[in-house]
Amino acid sequence: MRNVIIIGSGCAGNTAAIYAARANLKPLVVIGHEPGGQLSITTLVENFPGFPEGIEGPELVENMKKQAEVFGAEYVHGTVEETDLSKRPFRLKIDGEWHETMTLIIASGASARWLGLPSEQKLIGRGVSSCATCDGAFYRERKVMVIGGGDSAMEEANFLTRFASEVTLVHRREQFRASKIMLDRARGNPKIKFLPSTVVEEVHDLAKNEVTGVRLRNLESGKVWDQEVEGFFVAIGHIPNTKPFKGQIDLDHDGYIVSHGGARTNIKGVFHAGDVQDRAYRQAITAAGAGCMAAIEAERFLEAEGH
Ligand code: NAP
């Protein structure tokens, strides 16, 4: 029986682990299917306080994990398949094995959203990617495409110009969701070409099992055409990882956990931290802060229950 199990090993989960471990709760952290969360697939992080020169995302998150381990946090590889949160102790099935815990911190984050085209899905890892920082270096002097109109798309497009000869940014509307500073930066980059009001109809070429181009459609003119690219980067947002909690924890219409104040969910003893609940800020520092809050709430909850 655990005092606290923390699901997720990103910024939120690791910070919760540091606080819970320092409170002597001996937390178990379930690493999940994306170890280290989104920081692990980022390059330089320039806005995490305390690092005037910036710090590489994977290094930052690994340091957090080490810091939690110093105080006795345990990490286990695996993903949560099923949960029973109807009574305490809560039960979690992790890679086939059931675990029991008095409190639970859900810091399972959010995963990349895809367009959902069959051709896109079949070519993931063969030219289709959701992570420019992971795969960008494969496209030196090649033509690539980025899909999306938010900050992620601008960031990915800018990053890809370090390698690619040309980056085409395709967005389904004329207006962009991205912040002005990010949009201006992308617009000012001579390697980035903008294709607004345009959607992707298909990614070629399934027969060759690699990306050779895409079929595009302009929504205003109706024009349909093929464009050659070798890399296809989808940056259209994220989906919260809440599947194992569906029907037990209050989720909103997009699947994000609904907060019941502070780090509390609708179930006493179950707390949330980070992007799994936060659709507004989604920053490393806000996730870390949320992890801290969740651990403090878990500690107070256990104390109030006499543990
Ligand atoms: P986002 O702001 O939700 O933007 C998603 C974009 O993808 C939107 O432009 C959306 O189009 C488009 N989209 C969604 N579904 C689509 C579909 N099925 N087909 C085509 N296009 C689709 O997501 P995000 O860019 O990942 O940003 C998420 C949050 O992280 C934001 O708060 C952002 O500010 C923050 N962020 C910050 C930074 C930074 O400051 N360095 C970097 C990255 C992200 P519509 O606009 O038409 O809906």
CSV table of C-alpha atoms and ligand atoms in Angstrom, one decimal:
chain,number,residue,atom,x,y,z
A,1,MET,CA,0.0,0.0,0.0
A,2,ARG,CA,1.4,3.4,-1.0
A,3,ASN,CA,0.8,6.8,0.6
A,4,VAL,CA,0.8,8.4,-2.8
A,5,ILE,CA,1.2,7.3,-6.4
A,6,ILE,CA,2.0,9.9,-9.0
A,7,ILE,CA,1.1,9.2,-12.6
A,8,GLY,CA,3.4,10.9,-15.0
A,9,SER,CA,7.1,11.9,-15.1
A,10,GLY,CA,7.0,15.3,-16.7
A,11,CYS,CA,7.5,18.6,-14.9
A,12,ALA,CA,4.3,18.3,-12.9
A,13,GLY,CA,4.9,14.6,-11.8
A,14,ASN,CA,8.5,15.2,-10.9
A,15,THR,CA,7.8,18.3,-8.9
A,16,ALA,CA,5.0,16.5,-7.0
A,17,ALA,CA,7.5,13.7,-6.4
A,18,ILE,CA,10.1,16.1,-4.9
A,19,TYR,CA,7.6,17.5,-2.5
A,20,ALA,CA,6.0,14.2,-1.6
A,21,ALA,CA,9.4,12.6,-1.1
A,22,ARG,CA,10.6,15.4,1.1
A,23,ALA,CA,7.4,15.0,3.2
A,24,ASN,CA,8.6,11.4,3.7
A,25,LEU,CA,5.6,9.9,1.8
A,26,LYS,CA,7.8,7.6,-0.3
A,27,PRO,CA,5.9,8.3,-3.5
A,28,LEU,CA,5.8,5.9,-6.5
A,29,VAL,CA,6.0,7.6,-9.8
A,30,VAL,CA,4.6,5.9,-12.9
A,31,ILE,CA,6.8,7.0,-15.8
A,32,GLY,CA,4.2,6.6,-18.5
A,33,HIS,CA,4.4,6.2,-22.3
A,34,GLU,CA,6.2,9.6,-22.7
A,35,PRO,CA,9.0,9.5,-20.1
A,36,GLY,CA,9.9,13.0,-19.0
A,37,GLY,CA,6.8,14.5,-20.7
A,38,GLN,CA,7.0,17.3,-23.1
A,39,LEU,CA,10.2,18.8,-21.8
A,40,SER,CA,12.0,15.6,-22.9
A,41,ILE,CA,11.2,16.5,-26.6
A,42,THR,CA,12.2,20.1,-26.3
A,43,THR,CA,15.5,21.8,-26.9
A,44,LEU,CA,16.5,25.0,-25.1
A,45,VAL,CA,14.1,26.2,-22.4
A,46,GLU,CA,14.6,29.9,-21.9
A,47,ASN,CA,11.7,30.7,-19.6
A,48,PHE,CA,12.2,28.4,-16.6
A,49,PRO,CA,13.3,30.7,-13.8
A,50,GLY,CA,16.8,30.2,-12.4
A,51,PHE,CA,18.6,29.5,-15.7
A,52,PRO,CA,19.7,32.8,-17.3
A,53,GLU,CA,21.4,31.0,-20.1
A,54,GLY,CA,18.5,28.6,-20.6
A,55,ILE,CA,18.6,24.8,-20.1
A,56,GLU,CA,18.0,21.9,-22.4
A,57,GLY,CA,14.5,20.4,-21.7
A,58,PRO,CA,15.7,16.8,-21.3
A,59,GLU,CA,18.4,17.9,-18.8
A,60,LEU,CA,15.9,20.0,-16.8
A,61,VAL,CA,13.4,17.1,-16.4
A,62,GLU,CA,16.2,14.6,-15.7
A,63,ASN,CA,17.5,16.9,-12.9
A,64,MET,CA,14.0,17.0,-11.4
A,65,LYS,CA,13.8,13.2,-11.4
A,66,LYS,CA,17.3,12.9,-9.7
A,67,GLN,CA,16.2,15.5,-7.2
A,68,ALA,CA,13.1,13.5,-6.3
A,69,GLU,CA,15.1,10.3,-6.0
A,70,VAL,CA,17.5,11.9,-3.6
A,71,PHE,CA,14.6,12.2,-1.2
A,72,GLY,CA,13.4,8.6,-1.8
A,73,ALA,CA,10.9,8.8,-4.7
A,74,GLU,CA,10.7,5.5,-6.6
A,75,TYR,CA,10.1,5.4,-10.4
A,76,VAL,CA,8.5,2.5,-12.2
A,77,HIS,CA,8.3,2.1,-16.0
A,78,GLY,CA,4.8,1.4,-17.3
A,79,THR,CA,1.4,2.9,-18.1
A,80,VAL,CA,-1.8,2.9,-16.2
A,81,GLU,CA,-4.3,0.7,-17.9
A,82,GLU,CA,-7.2,0.7,-15.5
A,83,THR,CA,-8.3,2.3,-12.3
A,84,ASP,CA,-10.8,1.8,-9.5
A,85,LEU,CA,-11.3,5.1,-7.7
A,86,SER,CA,-14.7,4.1,-6.2
A,87,LYS,CA,-13.3,3.6,-2.7
A,88,ARG,CA,-10.0,3.9,-0.8
A,89,PRO,CA,-7.5,2.5,-1.1
A,90,PHE,CA,-7.6,3.4,-4.8
A,91,ARG,CA,-6.5,0.7,-7.2
A,92,LEU,CA,-4.4,1.1,-10.3
A,93,LYS,CA,-3.5,-1.5,-12.9
A,94,ILE,CA,0.0,-0.7,-14.1
A,95,ASP,CA,1.3,-3.0,-16.9
A,96,GLY,CA,-0.9,-5.9,-15.8
A,97,GLU,CA,-0.2,-5.5,-12.0
A,98,TRP,CA,-2.6,-3.9,-9.5
A,99,HIS,CA,-1.2,-1.4,-7.0
A,100,GLU,CA,-3.0,0.2,-4.1
A,101,THR,CA,-2.6,3.8,-2.8
A,102,MET,CA,-4.2,6.1,-0.3
A,103,THR,CA,-3.9,9.2,-2.5
A,104,LEU,CA,-3.3,9.7,-6.2
A,105,ILE,CA,-1.8,12.6,-8.1
A,106,ILE,CA,-2.7,12.5,-11.8
A,107,ALA,CA,0.1,14.3,-13.8
A,108,SER,CA,-0.3,12.3,-17.0
A,109,GLY,CA,-0.2,15.3,-19.3
A,110,ALA,CA,-1.5,15.7,-22.8
A,111,SER,CA,-0.3,14.0,-26.0
A,112,ALA,CA,0.0,15.3,-29.6
A,113,ARG,CA,-3.2,15.6,-31.6
A,114,TRP,CA,-3.2,14.2,-35.2
A,115,LEU,CA,-5.2,15.1,-38.2
A,116,GLY,CA,-6.5,11.6,-38.3
A,117,LEU,CA,-6.0,10.9,-42.1
A,118,PRO,CA,-5.3,7.2,-42.7
A,119,SER,CA,-2.3,8.2,-44.8
A,120,GLU,CA,-0.9,10.4,-42.0
A,121,GLN,CA,-1.3,7.6,-39.5
A,122,LYS,CA,0.4,5.0,-41.6
A,123,LEU,CA,3.4,7.3,-42.3
A,124,ILE,CA,4.1,8.2,-38.7
A,125,GLY,CA,7.8,7.8,-38.2
A,126,ARG,CA,8.3,7.6,-42.0
A,127,GLY,CA,8.3,11.3,-42.6
A,128,VAL,CA,5.2,12.2,-40.5
A,129,SER,CA,6.1,13.6,-37.0
A,130,SER,CA,4.6,15.5,-34.1
A,131,CYS,CA,7.9,16.7,-32.8
A,132,ALA,CA,10.2,19.0,-34.8
A,133,THR,CA,12.8,19.0,-32.0
A,134,CYS,CA,13.0,15.2,-32.1
A,135,ASP,CA,13.0,14.7,-35.9
A,136,GLY,CA,14.0,18.1,-37.5
A,137,ALA,CA,17.7,17.2,-37.9
A,138,PHE,CA,16.7,14.4,-40.4
A,139,TYR,CA,15.6,17.1,-42.9
A,140,ARG,CA,18.8,19.0,-43.7
A,141,GLU,CA,18.3,20.9,-47.0
A,142,ARG,CA,14.9,19.2,-47.6
A,143,LYS,CA,11.4,20.7,-47.9
A,144,VAL,CA,9.1,20.2,-45.0
A,145,MET,CA,5.6,21.2,-44.0
A,146,VAL,CA,4.1,22.2,-40.6
A,147,ILE,CA,0.4,22.0,-39.9
A,148,GLY,CA,-1.3,24.3,-37.4
A,149,GLY,CA,-1.9,28.0,-36.5
A,150,GLY,CA,-1.0,28.1,-32.8
A,151,ASP,CA,2.3,28.8,-31.0
A,152,SER,CA,3.4,25.2,-31.4
A,153,ALA,CA,3.2,25.4,-35.1
A,154,MET,CA,5.1,28.7,-35.2
A,155,GLU,CA,7.8,27.3,-32.9
A,156,GLU,CA,8.1,24.1,-34.9
A,157,ALA,CA,8.3,26.0,-38.2
A,158,ASN,CA,11.0,28.4,-36.9
A,159,PHE,CA,13.0,25.5,-35.4
A,160,LEU,CA,12.8,23.5,-38.6
A,161,THR,CA,14.4,26.4,-40.6
A,162,ARG,CA,17.6,25.5,-38.8
A,163,PHE,CA,17.7,22.4,-41.0
A,164,ALA,CA,15.2,22.5,-43.8
A,165,SER,CA,15.7,24.4,-47.1
A,166,GLU,CA,12.0,25.5,-47.0
A,167,VAL,CA,9.2,25.2,-44.5
A,168,THR,CA,5.6,25.6,-45.6
A,169,LEU,CA,3.1,26.4,-42.8
A,170,VAL,CA,-0.4,25.2,-43.6
A,171,HIS,CA,-3.3,26.5,-41.5
A,172,ARG,CA,-7.0,25.9,-42.0
A,173,ARG,CA,-8.0,29.5,-41.3
A,174,GLU,CA,-6.9,33.1,-42.3
A,175,GLN,CA,-6.6,34.1,-38.6
A,176,PHE,CA,-3.9,32.6,-36.5
A,177,ARG,CA,-4.3,31.5,-32.9
A,178,ALA,CA,-0.5,32.0,-32.2
A,179,SER,CA,0.6,34.9,-30.1
A,180,LYS,CA,1.7,38.0,-32.0
A,181,ILE,CA,5.4,37.6,-31.1
A,182,MET,CA,5.6,34.0,-32.3
A,183,LEU,CA,3.6,34.8,-35.4
A,184,ASP,CA,5.8,37.8,-36.2
A,185,ARG,CA,8.9,35.8,-35.8
A,186,ALA,CA,7.7,33.1,-38.2
A,187,ARG,CA,6.5,35.7,-40.7
A,188,GLY,CA,9.9,37.4,-40.6
A,189,ASN,CA,11.7,34.2,-41.3
A,190,PRO,CA,12.5,34.1,-45.1
A,191,LYS,CA,12.5,30.3,-45.1
A,192,ILE,CA,8.8,30.0,-44.0
A,193,LYS,CA,6.0,30.2,-46.5
A,194,PHE,CA,2.5,30.6,-45.3
A,195,LEU,CA,-0.5,28.8,-46.8
A,196,PRO,CA,-3.6,29.9,-44.8
A,197,SER,CA,-7.2,28.7,-45.4
A,198,THR,CA,-5.7,25.4,-46.6
A,199,VAL,CA,-6.3,21.8,-45.5
A,200,VAL,CA,-4.4,18.6,-46.1
A,201,GLU,CA,-6.4,16.0,-47.9
A,202,GLU,CA,-3.8,13.2,-48.1
A,203,VAL,CA,-0.1,12.5,-47.4
A,204,HIS,CA,1.8,10.7,-50.2
A,205,ASP,CA,3.2,8.1,-50.7
A,206,LEU,CA,1.8,5.0,-49.1
A,207,ALA,CA,3.2,2.7,-51.8
A,208,LYS,CA,6.7,3.9,-51.1
A,209,ASN,CA,6.2,3.9,-47.4
A,210,GLU,CA,7.7,7.4,-47.0
A,211,VAL,CA,6.5,11.0,-47.3
A,212,THR,CA,7.0,12.4,-50.7
A,213,GLY,CA,4.3,15.1,-50.7
A,214,VAL,CA,0.8,16.1,-49.8
A,215,ARG,CA,-2.5,16.9,-51.5
A,216,LEU,CA,-3.8,20.3,-50.4
A,217,ARG,CA,-7.1,22.1,-50.8
A,218,ASN,CA,-7.6,25.8,-50.5
A,219,LEU,CA,-10.9,26.4,-48.7
A,220,GLU,CA,-11.6,29.7,-50.4
A,221,SER,CA,-10.9,29.0,-54.0
A,222,GLY,CA,-11.5,25.2,-53.8
A,223,LYS,CA,-8.2,24.6,-55.7
A,224,VAL,CA,-6.7,21.2,-55.1
A,225,TRP,CA,-3.0,20.6,-55.8
A,226,ASP,CA,0.0,18.4,-54.8
A,227,GLN,CA,3.1,19.8,-53.2
A,228,GLU,CA,6.4,17.9,-52.7
A,229,VAL,CA,7.7,17.7,-49.2
A,230,GLU,CA,9.8,15.1,-47.4
A,231,GLY,CA,8.8,15.9,-43.8
A,232,PHE,CA,5.3,16.5,-42.5
A,233,PHE,CA,5.0,17.9,-39.0
A,234,VAL,CA,1.7,18.1,-37.3
A,235,ALA,CA,1.4,20.8,-34.6
A,236,ILE,CA,-2.3,21.1,-33.9
A,237,GLY,CA,-2.5,20.9,-30.2
A,238,HIS,CA,-2.8,18.1,-27.6
A,239,ILE,CA,-5.2,15.6,-26.1
A,240,PRO,CA,-5.2,15.1,-22.4
A,241,ASN,CA,-4.2,11.6,-21.2
A,242,THR,CA,-7.3,10.8,-19.1
A,243,LYS,CA,-8.6,7.6,-20.7
A,244,PRO,CA,-8.1,5.4,-17.6
A,245,PHE,CA,-10.1,7.8,-15.5
A,246,LYS,CA,-13.1,8.3,-17.8
A,247,GLY,CA,-16.4,7.7,-16.0
A,248,GLN,CA,-14.7,8.1,-12.6
A,249,ILE,CA,-13.2,11.6,-12.5
A,250,ASP,CA,-15.1,14.7,-13.8
A,251,LEU,CA,-13.7,15.6,-17.2
A,252,ASP,CA,-14.7,18.4,-19.5
A,253,HIS,CA,-15.9,18.0,-23.1
A,254,ASP,CA,-12.3,17.7,-24.4
A,255,GLY,CA,-11.3,15.2,-21.7
A,256,TYR,CA,-9.3,17.6,-19.4
A,257,ILE,CA,-9.8,17.0,-15.7
A,258,VAL,CA,-12.2,19.5,-14.1
A,259,SER,CA,-10.6,21.2,-11.1
A,260,HIS,CA,-12.6,21.3,-7.9
A,261,GLY,CA,-10.4,24.0,-6.4
A,262,GLY,CA,-6.6,24.0,-5.9
A,263,ALA,CA,-5.3,20.6,-7.1
A,264,ARG,CA,-8.5,18.8,-6.1
A,265,THR,CA,-10.6,16.6,-8.4
A,266,ASN,CA,-14.2,15.5,-7.6
A,267,ILE,CA,-12.8,12.5,-5.7
A,268,LYS,CA,-11.4,13.1,-2.3
A,269,GLY,CA,-7.8,12.0,-2.2
A,270,VAL,CA,-7.3,12.3,-6.0
A,271,PHE,CA,-5.4,15.4,-7.2
A,272,HIS,CA,-4.4,16.8,-10.5
A,273,ALA,CA,-1.2,18.5,-11.7
A,274,GLY,CA,-0.1,20.0,-15.0
A,275,ASP,CA,-1.4,19.8,-18.6
A,276,VAL,CA,-3.9,17.0,-17.8
A,277,GLN,CA,-6.0,19.8,-16.3
A,278,ASP,CA,-4.5,23.0,-17.6
A,279,ARG,CA,-5.5,24.1,-21.1
A,280,ALA,CA,-4.7,27.7,-20.5
A,281,TYR,CA,-1.0,28.0,-19.5
A,282,ARG,CA,0.7,24.7,-20.2
A,283,GLN,CA,4.1,25.9,-19.3
A,284,ALA,CA,6.9,24.0,-17.5
A,285,ILE,CA,6.8,26.4,-14.6
A,286,THR,CA,3.1,26.3,-14.2
A,287,ALA,CA,3.1,22.5,-14.4
A,288,ALA,CA,5.9,22.4,-11.7
A,289,GLY,CA,3.8,24.8,-9.5
A,290,ALA,CA,0.8,22.5,-10.0
A,291,GLY,CA,2.8,19.5,-9.0
A,292,CYS,CA,3.9,21.2,-5.8
A,293,MET,CA,0.3,22.1,-5.0
A,294,ALA,CA,-0.9,18.5,-5.6
A,295,ALA,CA,1.8,17.1,-3.3
A,296,ILE,CA,1.0,19.5,-0.5
A,297,GLU,CA,-2.7,18.7,-0.8
A,298,ALA,CA,-2.0,15.0,-0.7
A,299,GLU,CA,0.2,15.4,2.4
A,300,ARG,CA,-2.5,17.5,4.1
A,301,PHE,CA,-5.2,15.0,3.1
A,302,LEU,CA,-3.2,12.1,4.6
A,303,GLU,CA,-2.5,14.1,7.8
A,304,ALA,CA,-6.2,14.9,8.2
A,305,GLU,CA,-7.1,11.3,7.7
A,306,GLY,CA,-4.6,10.3,10.4
A,307,HIS,CA,-2.0,8.6,8.3
B,1,NAP,P1,-3.4,25.6,-29.9
B,1,NAP,O1,-3.1,26.9,-29.5
B,1,NAP,O2,-4.7,24.9,-29.5
B,1,NAP,O3,-3.5,25.6,-31.5
B,1,NAP,C1,-3.8,24.5,-32.3
B,1,NAP,C2,-3.8,24.9,-33.7
B,1,NAP,O4,-4.1,23.8,-34.5
B,1,NAP,C3,-4.9,25.9,-34.0
B,1,NAP,O5,-4.5,26.9,-34.9
B,1,NAP,C4,-6.0,25.0,-34.7
B,1,NAP,O6,-6.8,25.7,-35.7
B,1,NAP,C5,-5.2,24.0,-35.3
B,1,NAP,N1,-6.0,22.7,-35.4
B,1,NAP,C6,-6.5,22.0,-34.4
B,1,NAP,N2,-7.1,20.9,-34.9
B,1,NAP,C7,-6.9,20.9,-36.2
B,1,NAP,C8,-7.3,20.0,-37.3
B,1,NAP,N3,-8.0,18.9,-37.0
B,1,NAP,N4,-6.9,20.3,-38.5
B,1,NAP,C9,-6.2,21.5,-38.8
B,1,NAP,N5,-5.8,22.3,-37.8
B,1,NAP,C10,-6.2,22.0,-36.6
B,1,NAP,O7,-2.2,24.5,-29.6
B,1,NAP,P2,-0.7,24.8,-29.5
B,1,NAP,O8,-0.2,25.6,-30.6
B,1,NAP,O9,-0.1,23.4,-29.3
B,1,NAP,O10,-0.5,25.6,-28.2
B,1,NAP,C11,-1.0,25.1,-26.9
B,1,NAP,C12,-0.7,26.1,-25.8
B,1,NAP,O11,0.7,26.0,-25.5
B,1,NAP,C13,-1.0,27.5,-26.1
B,1,NAP,O12,-1.4,28.1,-24.9
B,1,NAP,C14,0.3,28.1,-26.5
B,1,NAP,O13,0.4,29.5,-26.3
B,1,NAP,C15,1.3,27.4,-25.6
B,1,NAP,N6,2.6,27.3,-26.3
B,1,NAP,C16,3.5,28.3,-26.0
B,1,NAP,C17,4.8,28.3,-26.6
B,1,NAP,C18,5.7,29.3,-26.3
B,1,NAP,O14,5.3,30.3,-25.8
B,1,NAP,N7,7.0,29.1,-26.5
B,1,NAP,C19,5.1,27.3,-27.6
B,1,NAP,C20,4.1,26.3,-27.9
B,1,NAP,C21,2.9,26.3,-27.2
B,1,NAP,P3,-7.9,26.8,-35.3
B,1,NAP,O15,-7.1,28.0,-34.9
B,1,NAP,O16,-8.6,27.0,-36.6
B,1,NAP,O17,-8.7,26.2,-34.2
